[in-house]
Amino acid sequence: MLLMNKGNLLFALSISLGVFILHGFSFFTIAVSLYSAGTALVRGNRAVTVISIIAGGLALLFVRTGGASALLMTGAVFAVLFSDRIISRYLFALSSAAILFSGVLSGIIPLAASLIAASHVKSDKWRAAVLAGGILGVLIIFGPPSTYIHRSAVSEELLAEGQVIWPAPSELNLGMRELFLEAPGIEPDCITLKVYAGGVRDNDPVGSAISGDRVFSVYPGENTLIIEEPEFPISIKITRTWKPFSHPVIFFEYAEASI
Amino acid sequence: MISLRRIAEERSGMLFHAASSILIFLIWRIAGMPSPGLLGRLIPLSWLITALLYGKGGIPKLSVYLLTVFAVFSLFWTVNTGFEVISAACALMGIFPGLMSVSSRRFGILLALLPLIPLILLLVPFTGDEPHFASITERLVSPQTGRFSEYSSQLGDPRAGISHHQSLYPALMIPGYPLSVPGMRGMNLLFAVAAMVLLSKILRDSGLNNWKQLSVLGFFLVPGCSILGLVYPGWLALAVFLSAVYLYSKSKKSIWVITAAIILVLIKFRFIGLSAGLLAALLIEYRGKRKLLLFAALVSFVAAGLLFDLLLLNGRIFWVRYGNMSFIKVVLLQPLYRTPEVLLAAGSSLADIESGLLWKAPWVLAGFAGLNILKNRNRTLFLWLGLPALFYFLILVFWNPNEWSGMPTPAGRMLLPLLPVLLASLGMVWKRKGVKLLIWISLGISAVYFTYPVLRFNFADGSDSLVSRISGHFSSITDILPSALRFNLPLFAGWMMFALFVIILLKRKNRYIQYAVTSVFLLSCILGGLEKSVWEAEDIPSEYRDYCSIYPFETDLESRKFWLFSREKMLMLGDPADAVVLPVPEDAGDSLKLTVLFRSLSEGAETGIAVSSGEWRDSVYALSEVRDAPGWVSILRDTHLPSMPENLREVRSDFTIPSVDCGESIRIAPLGLDGRHGRYDGIYLDRILIR
């Protein structure tokens, strides 16, 4: 059986080798190798192989962020659900275990466990049920998986006549929770920030703006924050955590500070 | 008695689409994905419309797969920037298999478009040339000030009072004007439907079995979807062009072709290539004396048209734009002196990351592979669809090699007239290995453009909006993708060769095609995931910059239009407080090699750059020389180039930093700018390489 896929396996092996050479030996590279071997052995609709390759390939593009692990997990869940060959399913399940041990993603234990459990199951429907249980388990116990890598954005600052301005609007959401305003080497007298917030079903603060020890709440709707003698960097962040049917968002429009 | 079980079996596809609509709506909200009020409703709505149209039929397997990918991937959307884009695209892409099946029914071409209409009308920003066309429509309806009056003039208008755009196309949008933007976009959707219905009839009459599916793909794939339903004249021109082909094939009366050729020029002068191609096809069809007579009649007709424009229309169609010596000189100069630029323009229509079809619509490779088969099997169709497309394309890249793409308007829109011939030839290789893969990859890209239409717009800055949004600032992927603006010959040629290789493999029915495509995809992803070592200065994100500004500040290509050497933007360090602070790579060896490419401009004290890292520091003072104008410019006029950043010769400075002295970051700051004299004084960074 394996010999029938020797071309695919050789292909997977060369990819794994390339990843080991370029990224070194780690749980992530082990996960990539297991994933590529699993993809080489997928049996079923051609689209299953193609989608697995695309997910795995894109994962290689996001090696330096948590994105790679997320894509491999997605591809593994998909392939375990739709691959008709048990060895291929095992390999995908093992790949998810390697991702779990790499520790990049938090809260994926139920999903990895359901993948291992589902890979034994012959019936498509039962496999789907076990995997759905895993996904629900993740949501109920931990909430959507997140990375330990802190992601934040820095707003572009410009020096103008007698002031520093941050002209570029940016949107904060649960995917990008924090925005920093910096004014390297300059201490302005006062800064004015214009931000909008929303996406929640109550009137409690959606986030906050932090300057040194001072914290200013950002409420749903329009907020104009004036901070005297600000300390940099100023952080604007979403303080809400994930909750179903809630989409917290802060829209930073601009800020200006007089020097 | 009606059996519910039988209904469920017969209409399982319909029920699946309806249930999926609810599922996507719920998943979107449970995952807390962005834009719940708009995208989170419009995508489920498109599934619901698909369900209503689906009728009897089974569940498309691919839709199940895509829905599963969406359901799982939406769990992870917060993990990486850009994942919400992929997630939303997967959700929308799931309707395409169903729509392809709907397309084979009665009125299928129209029905397959319906689920996408809400997305087109509500999501695509009303920008680019759209408001200008709308303002002309408005002026035709009412000379008083209206909602679009602020767009009544535009950069590039040949003369005050004479618009860059002509009035025929805006006049045809008058019926939609009372409904404002959705009304005018609705008119353009009608033009698109007309064009694709005509194409389907042409393809059907030519004996292609999958004529309906091919026509529907015309809506879904770039370049068709780029301006589908937008206020641009491309689809109208296509409808006119295809109506001429269809009517001539039915009646063999040349009047249809001649009328269409005139209308095309009146819609937009750019479509003169289509007119010329149609007339050339007509000439080829004619034999003996009739051919000579037709040729003579056409020449006289063109002369009469030019006279009519000059005497009665005050030259507003041709003379005001092109009736001058400079234009004639430019036309002559292109092939003699600017051949590389013209060739690059032609190549970039395929390979350039911002405007090339390889990246927006890889299905065109299958289209190119099928051209020869189309020529052999149906010469008439090849001639009537191919010749106008060829003439149009050649005139497009020849006319203005620097601006052929029309950026920053939606990528691919200028190549719309190539769509019919490419779809016809796609039909010839439809069943070959690898073709479906290319089509579905292209549909995936289109799904992104439908859900996040702002990613269709590129700004001629060397980076693609879609790639940047998904890969982020810190990916190396942009370094290995070809750009006409940041031209790198080996890279550009390499991707052109790859495209050619795929076309040859497809043409020869080679079974290794899928391995070839997969290998290149995976290799690109592996290289794109490596640590960034080449920084295009203007791409350096704000976290790695202290102040600084982009030169020129305008996003539009217009301000760089007349730059003679490179149209690449630069990062301006014009104040002593400006600096770039880049991270030191993790795998630095004994020493770090830093190369800075920049231009230095000063009317006062000597300027340069200071580089520091940890305890180590070094500096270089340099002043860039002004370059001589290219030879072809001096033929046009006696030109002495001013001392502006774009005309300066680049300075290359190499530094070696011992690893022991190296800190965690490298700082590059300008020197000698304390007593700044001239407005443009400063350091203009182009590229930084860290090895």
mmCIF file with all atom_site columns, N, CA and C in Angstrom, chain A residues 8 11 15 22 45-46 50 57 60 62 64-67 74 82 144-145 147 151 154 156-158 174 183-184 186 242 245 247, chain B residues 28-30 32-33 36 65 73 75 78-81 83 437 470 514-515 519 522 525-526 529 531 542-543 545-548:
data_model
loop_
_atom_site.group_PDB
_atom_site.id
_atom_site.type_symbol
_atom_site.label_atom_id
_atom_site.label_alt_id
_atom_site.label_comp_id
_atom_site.label_asym_id
_atom_site.label_entity_id
_atom_site.label_seq_id
_atom_site.pdbx_PDB_ins_code
_atom_site.Cartn_x
_atom_site.Cartn_y
_atom_site.Cartn_z
_atom_site.occupancy
_atom_site.B_iso_or_equiv
_atom_site.pdbx_formal_charge
_atom_site.auth_seq_id
_atom_site.auth_comp_id
_atom_site.auth_asym_id
_atom_site.auth_atom_id
_atom_site.pdbx_PDB_model_num
ATOM 1   N N  . ASN A 1 8   ? 4.378   10.175 -3.831  1.00 0.00 ? 8   ASN A N  1
ATOM 2   C CA . ASN A 1 8   ? 3.852   11.163 -2.880  1.00 0.00 ? 8   ASN A CA 1
ATOM 3   C C  . ASN A 1 8   ? 4.688   11.200 -1.610  1.00 0.00 ? 8   ASN A C  1
ATOM 4   N N  . PHE A 1 11  ? 7.924   12.895 -2.128  1.00 0.00 ? 11  PHE A N  1
ATOM 5   C CA . PHE A 1 11  ? 7.634   14.332 -2.203  1.00 0.00 ? 11  PHE A CA 1
ATOM 6   C C  . PHE A 1 11  ? 7.513   14.904 -0.783  1.00 0.00 ? 11  PHE A C  1
ATOM 7   N N  . ILE A 1 15  ? 9.967   17.633 1.285   1.00 0.00 ? 15  ILE A N  1
ATOM 8   C CA . ILE A 1 15  ? 9.449   18.844 1.946   1.00 0.00 ? 15  ILE A CA 1
ATOM 9   C C  . ILE A 1 15  ? 9.888   18.856 3.407   1.00 0.00 ? 15  ILE A C  1
ATOM 10  N N  . LEU A 1 22  ? 15.945  24.193 7.104   1.00 0.00 ? 22  LEU A N  1
ATOM 11  C CA . LEU A 1 22  ? 15.765  25.647 7.241   1.00 0.00 ? 22  LEU A CA 1
ATOM 12  C C  . LEU A 1 22  ? 15.306  26.077 8.630   1.00 0.00 ? 22  LEU A C  1
ATOM 13  N N  . ASN A 1 45  ? -11.553 11.761 -1.888  1.00 0.00 ? 45  ASN A N  1
ATOM 14  C CA . ASN A 1 45  ? -11.723 12.757 -2.943  1.00 0.00 ? 45  ASN A CA 1
ATOM 15  C C  . ASN A 1 45  ? -10.427 13.552 -3.129  1.00 0.00 ? 45  ASN A C  1
ATOM 16  N N  . ARG A 1 46  ? -10.116 13.866 -4.394  1.00 0.00 ? 46  ARG A N  1
ATOM 17  C CA . ARG A 1 46  ? -8.888  14.618 -4.703  1.00 0.00 ? 46  ARG A CA 1
ATOM 18  C C  . ARG A 1 46  ? -8.842  15.951 -3.960  1.00 0.00 ? 46  ARG A C  1
ATOM 19  N N  . VAL A 1 50  ? -5.863  18.208 -1.929  1.00 0.00 ? 50  VAL A N  1
ATOM 20  C CA . VAL A 1 50  ? -5.523  19.587 -2.325  1.00 0.00 ? 50  VAL A CA 1
ATOM 21  C C  . VAL A 1 50  ? -5.693  20.542 -1.143  1.00 0.00 ? 50  VAL A C  1
ATOM 22  N N  . GLY A 1 57  ? 0.847   24.005 3.277   1.00 0.00 ? 57  GLY A N  1
ATOM 23  C CA . GLY A 1 57  ? 1.763   24.922 2.593   1.00 0.00 ? 57  GLY A CA 1
ATOM 24  C C  . GLY A 1 57  ? 1.694   26.314 3.202   1.00 0.00 ? 57  GLY A C  1
ATOM 25  N N  . LEU A 1 60  ? 3.582   26.875 6.361   1.00 0.00 ? 60  LEU A N  1
ATOM 26  C CA . LEU A 1 60  ? 5.026   27.138 6.256   1.00 0.00 ? 60  LEU A CA 1
ATOM 27  C C  . LEU A 1 60  ? 5.315   28.635 6.114   1.00 0.00 ? 60  LEU A C  1
ATOM 28  N N  . PHE A 1 62  ? 3.722   30.893 7.785   1.00 0.00 ? 62  PHE A N  1
ATOM 29  C CA . PHE A 1 62  ? 3.479   31.558 9.073   1.00 0.00 ? 62  PHE A CA 1
ATOM 30  C C  . PHE A 1 62  ? 4.268   30.914 10.207  1.00 0.00 ? 62  PHE A C  1
ATOM 31  N N  . ARG A 1 64  ? 6.752   31.881 11.837  1.00 0.00 ? 64  ARG A N  1
ATOM 32  C CA . ARG A 1 64  ? 7.188   32.761 12.924  1.00 0.00 ? 64  ARG A CA 1
ATOM 33  C C  . ARG A 1 64  ? 6.043   33.308 13.768  1.00 0.00 ? 64  ARG A C  1
ATOM 34  N N  . THR A 1 65  ? 4.834   32.922 13.436  1.00 0.00 ? 65  THR A N  1
ATOM 35  C CA . THR A 1 65  ? 3.692   33.344 14.262  1.00 0.00 ? 65  THR A CA 1
ATOM 36  C C  . THR A 1 65  ? 2.956   32.070 14.672  1.00 0.00 ? 65  THR A C  1
ATOM 37  N N  . GLY A 1 66  ? 1.928   32.205 15.429  1.00 0.00 ? 66  GLY A N  1
ATOM 38  C CA . GLY A 1 66  ? 1.151   31.018 15.798  1.00 0.00 ? 66  GLY A CA 1
ATOM 39  C C  . GLY A 1 66  ? 0.308   30.492 14.653  1.00 0.00 ? 66  GLY A C  1
ATOM 40  N N  . GLY A 1 67  ? 0.296   31.257 13.573  1.00 0.00 ? 67  GLY A N  1
ATOM 41  C CA . GLY A 1 67  ? -0.555  30.911 12.428  1.00 0.00 ? 67  GLY A CA 1
ATOM 42  C C  . GLY A 1 67  ? -0.264  29.543 11.854  1.00 0.00 ? 67  GLY A C  1
ATOM 43  N N  . THR A 1 74  ? -6.076  22.944 11.594  1.00 0.00 ? 74  THR A N  1
ATOM 44  C CA . THR A 1 74  ? -7.259  22.976 10.718  1.00 0.00 ? 74  THR A CA 1
ATOM 45  C C  . THR A 1 74  ? -7.156  21.867 9.675   1.00 0.00 ? 74  THR A C  1
ATOM 46  N N  . PHE A 1 82  ? -12.074 13.509 6.601   1.00 0.00 ? 82  PHE A N  1
ATOM 47  C CA . PHE A 1 82  ? -12.410 13.088 5.232   1.00 0.00 ? 82  PHE A CA 1
ATOM 48  C C  . PHE A 1 82  ? -11.473 12.048 4.610   1.00 0.00 ? 82  PHE A C  1
ATOM 49  N N  . PRO A 1 144 ? -11.900 30.030 22.114  1.00 0.00 ? 144 PRO A N  1
ATOM 50  C CA . PRO A 1 144 ? -11.094 29.821 20.899  1.00 0.00 ? 144 PRO A CA 1
ATOM 51  C C  . PRO A 1 144 ? -9.597  29.826 21.219  1.00 0.00 ? 144 PRO A C  1
ATOM 52  N N  . PRO A 1 145 ? -8.829  28.946 20.581  1.00 0.00 ? 145 PRO A N  1
ATOM 53  C CA . PRO A 1 145 ? -7.389  28.879 20.864  1.00 0.00 ? 145 PRO A CA 1
ATOM 54  C C  . PRO A 1 145 ? -6.690  30.218 20.583  1.00 0.00 ? 145 PRO A C  1
ATOM 55  N N  . THR A 1 147 ? -2.576  32.291 20.794  1.00 0.00 ? 147 THR A N  1
ATOM 56  C CA . THR A 1 147 ? -1.135  32.024 20.857  1.00 0.00 ? 147 THR A CA 1
ATOM 57  C C  . THR A 1 147 ? -0.536  32.704 22.071  1.00 0.00 ? 147 THR A C  1
ATOM 58  N N  . ARG A 1 151 ? 0.552   39.829 20.208  1.00 0.00 ? 151 ARG A N  1
ATOM 59  C CA . ARG A 1 151 ? 0.506   40.589 18.962  1.00 0.00 ? 151 ARG A CA 1
ATOM 60  C C  . ARG A 1 151 ? -0.057  41.978 19.220  1.00 0.00 ? 151 ARG A C  1
ATOM 61  N N  . VAL A 1 154 ? 1.739   49.058 16.085  1.00 0.00 ? 154 VAL A N  1
ATOM 62  C CA . VAL A 1 154 ? 2.264   50.370 16.461  1.00 0.00 ? 154 VAL A CA 1
ATOM 63  C C  . VAL A 1 154 ? 1.780   51.361 15.413  1.00 0.00 ? 154 VAL A C  1
ATOM 64  N N  . GLU A 1 156 ? 1.658   54.637 13.135  1.00 0.00 ? 156 GLU A N  1
ATOM 65  C CA . GLU A 1 156 ? 2.691   55.462 12.499  1.00 0.00 ? 156 GLU A CA 1
ATOM 66  C C  . GLU A 1 156 ? 2.599   56.893 13.014  1.00 0.00 ? 156 GLU A C  1
ATOM 67  N N  . GLU A 1 157 ? 3.740   57.423 13.495  1.00 0.00 ? 157 GLU A N  1
ATOM 68  C CA . GLU A 1 157 ? 3.718   58.794 13.999  1.00 0.00 ? 157 GLU A CA 1
ATOM 69  C C  . GLU A 1 157 ? 4.457   59.714 13.029  1.00 0.00 ? 157 GLU A C  1
ATOM 70  N N  . LEU A 1 158 ? 3.985   60.952 12.931  1.00 0.00 ? 158 LEU A N  1
ATOM 71  C CA . LEU A 1 158 ? 4.637   61.923 12.050  1.00 0.00 ? 158 LEU A CA 1
ATOM 72  C C  . LEU A 1 158 ? 4.917   63.191 12.823  1.00 0.00 ? 158 LEU A C  1
ATOM 73  N N  . LEU A 1 174 ? -10.501 41.154 18.457  1.00 0.00 ? 174 LEU A N  1
ATOM 74  C CA . LEU A 1 174 ? -9.934  40.064 19.265  1.00 0.00 ? 174 LEU A CA 1
ATOM 75  C C  . LEU A 1 174 ? -8.694  39.459 18.620  1.00 0.00 ? 174 LEU A C  1
ATOM 76  N N  . ALA A 1 183 ? 6.201   58.237 20.777  1.00 0.00 ? 183 ALA A N  1
ATOM 77  C CA . ALA A 1 183 ? 6.725   59.535 20.334  1.00 0.00 ? 183 ALA A CA 1
ATOM 78  C C  . ALA A 1 183 ? 8.188   59.567 20.734  1.00 0.00 ? 183 ALA A C  1
ATOM 79  N N  . PRO A 1 184 ? 9.036   58.867 19.973  1.00 0.00 ? 184 PRO A N  1
ATOM 80  C CA . PRO A 1 184 ? 10.430  58.692 20.415  1.00 0.00 ? 184 PRO A CA 1
ATOM 81  C C  . PRO A 1 184 ? 11.137  60.027 20.635  1.00 0.00 ? 184 PRO A C  1
ATOM 82  N N  . ILE A 1 186 ? 10.456  62.615 22.306  1.00 0.00 ? 186 ILE A N  1
ATOM 83  C CA . ILE A 1 186 ? 9.683   63.865 22.438  1.00 0.00 ? 186 ILE A CA 1
ATOM 84  C C  . ILE A 1 186 ? 8.661   63.701 23.559  1.00 0.00 ? 186 ILE A C  1
ATOM 85  N N  . TRP A 1 242 ? -13.100 36.827 24.883  1.00 0.00 ? 242 TRP A N  1
ATOM 86  C CA . TRP A 1 242 ? -14.044 36.202 23.954  1.00 0.00 ? 242 TRP A CA 1
ATOM 87  C C  . TRP A 1 242 ? -15.321 35.783 24.681  1.00 0.00 ? 242 TRP A C  1
ATOM 88  N N  . PHE A 1 245 ? -21.365 35.647 20.624  1.00 0.00 ? 245 PHE A N  1
ATOM 89  C CA . PHE A 1 245 ? -22.252 36.733 20.207  1.00 0.00 ? 245 PHE A CA 1
ATOM 90  C C  . PHE A 1 245 ? -21.761 38.107 20.657  1.00 0.00 ? 245 PHE A C  1
ATOM 91  N N  . HIS A 1 247 ? -18.586 40.910 19.659  1.00 0.00 ? 247 HIS A N  1
ATOM 92  C CA . HIS A 1 247 ? -17.527 41.179 18.670  1.00 0.00 ? 247 HIS A CA 1
ATOM 93  C C  . HIS A 1 247 ? -16.833 42.496 19.026  1.00 0.00 ? 247 HIS A C  1
ATOM 94  N N  . TRP B 2 28  ? -20.134 32.463 12.847  1.00 0.00 ? 28  TRP B N  1
ATOM 95  C CA . TRP B 2 28  ? -19.558 33.822 12.797  1.00 0.00 ? 28  TRP B CA 1
ATOM 96  C C  . TRP B 2 28  ? -19.706 34.512 14.146  1.00 0.00 ? 28  TRP B C  1
ATOM 97  N N  . ARG B 2 29  ? -20.885 34.342 14.733  1.00 0.00 ? 29  ARG B N  1
ATOM 98  C CA . ARG B 2 29  ? -21.162 35.024 15.993  1.00 0.00 ? 29  ARG B CA 1
ATOM 99  C C  . ARG B 2 29  ? -20.514 34.320 17.184  1.00 0.00 ? 29  ARG B C  1
ATOM 100 N N  . ILE B 2 30  ? -20.511 33.014 17.138  1.00 0.00 ? 30  ILE B N  1
ATOM 101 C CA . ILE B 2 30  ? -19.896 32.286 18.255  1.00 0.00 ? 30  ILE B CA 1
ATOM 102 C C  . ILE B 2 30  ? -18.385 32.543 18.293  1.00 0.00 ? 30  ILE B C  1
ATOM 103 N N  . GLY B 2 32  ? -16.964 35.153 17.257  1.00 0.00 ? 32  GLY B N  1
ATOM 104 C CA . GLY B 2 32  ? -16.718 36.582 17.485  1.00 0.00 ? 32  GLY B CA 1
ATOM 105 C C  . GLY B 2 32  ? -15.966 37.235 16.345  1.00 0.00 ? 32  GLY B C  1
ATOM 106 N N  . MET B 2 33  ? -16.179 36.730 15.124  1.00 0.00 ? 33  MET B N  1
ATOM 107 C CA . MET B 2 33  ? -15.449 37.273 13.972  1.00 0.00 ? 33  MET B CA 1
ATOM 108 C C  . MET B 2 33  ? -15.857 38.708 13.660  1.00 0.00 ? 33  MET B C  1
ATOM 109 N N  . PRO B 2 36  ? -19.729 41.423 11.978  1.00 0.00 ? 36  PRO B N  1
ATOM 110 C CA . PRO B 2 36  ? -20.886 40.516 12.047  1.00 0.00 ? 36  PRO B CA 1
ATOM 111 C C  . PRO B 2 36  ? -22.115 41.117 11.364  1.00 0.00 ? 36  PRO B C  1
ATOM 112 N N  . TYR B 2 65  ? -16.739 20.281 2.042   1.00 0.00 ? 65  TYR B N  1
ATOM 113 C CA . TYR B 2 65  ? -15.338 20.434 2.458   1.00 0.00 ? 65  TYR B CA 1
ATOM 114 C C  . TYR B 2 65  ? -15.040 21.884 2.865   1.00 0.00 ? 65  TYR B C  1
ATOM 115 N N  . PHE B 2 73  ? -11.578 26.532 10.844  1.00 0.00 ? 73  PHE B N  1
ATOM 116 C CA . PHE B 2 73  ? -10.619 27.646 10.780  1.00 0.00 ? 73  PHE B CA 1
ATOM 117 C C  . PHE B 2 73  ? -11.124 28.885 11.525  1.00 0.00 ? 73  PHE B C  1
ATOM 118 N N  . LEU B 2 75  ? -12.335 28.973 14.293  1.00 0.00 ? 75  LEU B N  1
ATOM 119 C CA . LEU B 2 75  ? -11.875 28.856 15.682  1.00 0.00 ? 75  LEU B CA 1
ATOM 120 C C  . LEU B 2 75  ? -10.574 29.613 15.906  1.00 0.00 ? 75  LEU B C  1
ATOM 121 N N  . THR B 2 78  ? -8.355  34.486 15.439  1.00 0.00 ? 78  THR B N  1
ATOM 122 C CA . THR B 2 78  ? -7.620  35.517 16.202  1.00 0.00 ? 78  THR B CA 1
ATOM 123 C C  . THR B 2 78  ? -6.121  35.242 16.263  1.00 0.00 ? 78  THR B C  1
ATOM 124 N N  . VAL B 2 79  ? -5.707  34.080 15.783  1.00 0.00 ? 79  VAL B N  1
ATOM 125 C CA . VAL B 2 79  ? -4.312  33.670 15.971  1.00 0.00 ? 79  VAL B CA 1
ATOM 126 C C  . VAL B 2 79  ? -3.346  34.475 15.103  1.00 0.00 ? 79  VAL B C  1
ATOM 127 N N  . ASN B 2 80  ? -3.783  34.875 13.944  1.00 0.00 ? 80  ASN B N  1
ATOM 128 C CA . ASN B 2 80  ? -2.878  35.569 13.016  1.00 0.00 ? 80  ASN B CA 1
ATOM 129 C C  . ASN B 2 80  ? -3.631  36.666 12.246  1.00 0.00 ? 80  ASN B C  1
ATOM 130 N N  . THR B 2 81  ? -2.917  37.753 11.975  1.00 0.00 ? 81  THR B N  1
ATOM 131 C CA . THR B 2 81  ? -3.530  38.810 11.164  1.00 0.00 ? 81  THR B CA 1
ATOM 132 C C  . THR B 2 81  ? -3.862  38.228 9.790   1.00 0.00 ? 81  THR B C  1
ATOM 133 N N  . PHE B 2 83  ? -6.165  36.055 9.074   1.00 0.00 ? 83  PHE B N  1
ATOM 134 C CA . PHE B 2 83  ? -6.879  34.777 9.073   1.00 0.00 ? 83  PHE B CA 1
ATOM 135 C C  . PHE B 2 83  ? -8.383  34.968 8.895   1.00 0.00 ? 83  PHE B C  1
ATOM 136 N N  . LEU B 2 437 ? -7.846  22.306 -10.823 1.00 0.00 ? 437 LEU B N  1
ATOM 137 C CA . LEU B 2 437 ? -7.098  22.831 -9.678  1.00 0.00 ? 437 LEU B CA 1
ATOM 138 C C  . LEU B 2 437 ? -6.853  24.331 -9.845  1.00 0.00 ? 437 LEU B C  1
ATOM 139 N N  . ILE B 2 470 ? -2.471  39.136 4.259   1.00 0.00 ? 470 ILE B N  1
ATOM 140 C CA . ILE B 2 470 ? -2.450  37.778 4.800   1.00 0.00 ? 470 ILE B CA 1
ATOM 141 C C  . ILE B 2 470 ? -1.092  37.444 5.421   1.00 0.00 ? 470 ILE B C  1
ATOM 142 N N  . GLN B 2 514 ? 0.543   18.651 -11.653 1.00 0.00 ? 514 GLN B N  1
ATOM 143 C CA . GLN B 2 514 ? 0.147   18.958 -10.268 1.00 0.00 ? 514 GLN B CA 1
ATOM 144 C C  . GLN B 2 514 ? 1.355   18.951 -9.332  1.00 0.00 ? 514 GLN B C  1
ATOM 145 N N  . TYR B 2 515 ? 2.321   18.078 -9.613  1.00 0.00 ? 515 TYR B N  1
ATOM 146 C CA . TYR B 2 515 ? 3.553   18.078 -8.814  1.00 0.00 ? 515 TYR B CA 1
ATOM 147 C C  . TYR B 2 515 ? 4.303   19.395 -9.000  1.00 0.00 ? 515 TYR B C  1
ATOM 148 N N  . SER B 2 519 ? 4.972   21.842 -6.015  1.00 0.00 ? 519 SER B N  1
ATOM 149 C CA . SER B 2 519 ? 6.363   22.095 -5.599  1.00 0.00 ? 519 SER B CA 1
ATOM 150 C C  . SER B 2 519 ? 6.644   23.579 -5.495  1.00 0.00 ? 519 SER B C  1
ATOM 151 N N  . LEU B 2 522 ? 4.802   25.114 -2.506  1.00 0.00 ? 522 LEU B N  1
ATOM 152 C CA . LEU B 2 522 ? 5.398   24.791 -1.209  1.00 0.00 ? 522 LEU B CA 1
ATOM 153 C C  . LEU B 2 522 ? 6.762   25.468 -1.033  1.00 0.00 ? 522 LEU B C  1
ATOM 154 N N  . CYS B 2 525 ? 6.262   29.008 -0.135  1.00 0.00 ? 525 CYS B N  1
ATOM 155 C CA . CYS B 2 525 ? 5.818   29.151 1.252   1.00 0.00 ? 525 CYS B CA 1
ATOM 156 C C  . CYS B 2 525 ? 6.976   28.944 2.217   1.00 0.00 ? 525 CYS B C  1
ATOM 157 N N  . ILE B 2 526 ? 7.837   27.958 1.921   1.00 0.00 ? 526 ILE B N  1
ATOM 158 C CA . ILE B 2 526 ? 8.988   27.705 2.798   1.00 0.00 ? 526 ILE B CA 1
ATOM 159 C C  . ILE B 2 526 ? 9.899   28.936 2.815   1.00 0.00 ? 526 ILE B C  1
ATOM 160 N N  . GLY B 2 529 ? 8.504   31.907 4.604   1.00 0.00 ? 529 GLY B N  1
ATOM 161 C CA . GLY B 2 529 ? 8.444   31.793 6.065   1.00 0.00 ? 529 GLY B CA 1
ATOM 162 C C  . GLY B 2 529 ? 9.776   32.048 6.750   1.00 0.00 ? 529 GLY B C  1
ATOM 163 N N  . GLU B 2 531 ? 13.196  34.090 8.019   1.00 0.00 ? 531 GLU B N  1
ATOM 164 C CA . GLU B 2 531 ? 13.347  35.400 8.670   1.00 0.00 ? 531 GLU B CA 1
ATOM 165 C C  . GLU B 2 531 ? 13.660  36.472 7.639   1.00 0.00 ? 531 GLU B C  1
ATOM 166 N N  . SER B 2 542 ? 5.627   50.639 11.090  1.00 0.00 ? 542 SER B N  1
ATOM 167 C CA . SER B 2 542 ? 5.848   51.774 11.990  1.00 0.00 ? 542 SER B CA 1
ATOM 168 C C  . SER B 2 542 ? 6.542   51.377 13.289  1.00 0.00 ? 542 SER B C  1
ATOM 169 N N  . GLU B 2 543 ? 6.410   50.085 13.714  1.00 0.00 ? 543 GLU B N  1
ATOM 170 C CA . GLU B 2 543 ? 7.101   49.698 14.941  1.00 0.00 ? 543 GLU B CA 1
ATOM 171 C C  . GLU B 2 543 ? 8.620   49.753 14.787  1.00 0.00 ? 543 GLU B C  1
ATOM 172 N N  . ARG B 2 545 ? 10.086  52.158 12.956  1.00 0.00 ? 545 ARG B N  1
ATOM 173 C CA . ARG B 2 545 ? 10.429  53.503 12.472  1.00 0.00 ? 545 ARG B CA 1
ATOM 174 C C  . ARG B 2 545 ? 10.216  54.527 13.561  1.00 0.00 ? 545 ARG B C  1
ATOM 175 N N  . ASP B 2 546 ? 11.115  55.496 13.664  1.00 0.00 ? 546 ASP B N  1
ATOM 176 C CA . ASP B 2 546 ? 10.864  56.679 14.483  1.00 0.00 ? 546 ASP B CA 1
ATOM 177 C C  . ASP B 2 546 ? 10.503  57.768 13.487  1.00 0.00 ? 546 ASP B C  1
ATOM 178 N N  . TYR B 2 547 ? 9.236   58.145 13.500  1.00 0.00 ? 547 TYR B N  1
ATOM 179 C CA . TYR B 2 547 ? 8.738   59.159 12.553  1.00 0.00 ? 547 TYR B CA 1
ATOM 180 C C  . TYR B 2 547 ? 9.009   58.687 11.116  1.00 0.00 ? 547 TYR B C  1
ATOM 181 N N  . CYS B 2 548 ? 9.721   59.475 10.321  1.00 0.00 ? 548 CYS B N  1
ATOM 182 C CA . CYS B 2 548 ? 9.950   59.192 8.892   1.00 0.00 ? 548 CYS B CA 1
ATOM 183 C C  . CYS B 2 548 ? 8.637   59.373 8.118   1.00 0.00 ? 548 CYS B C  1
#
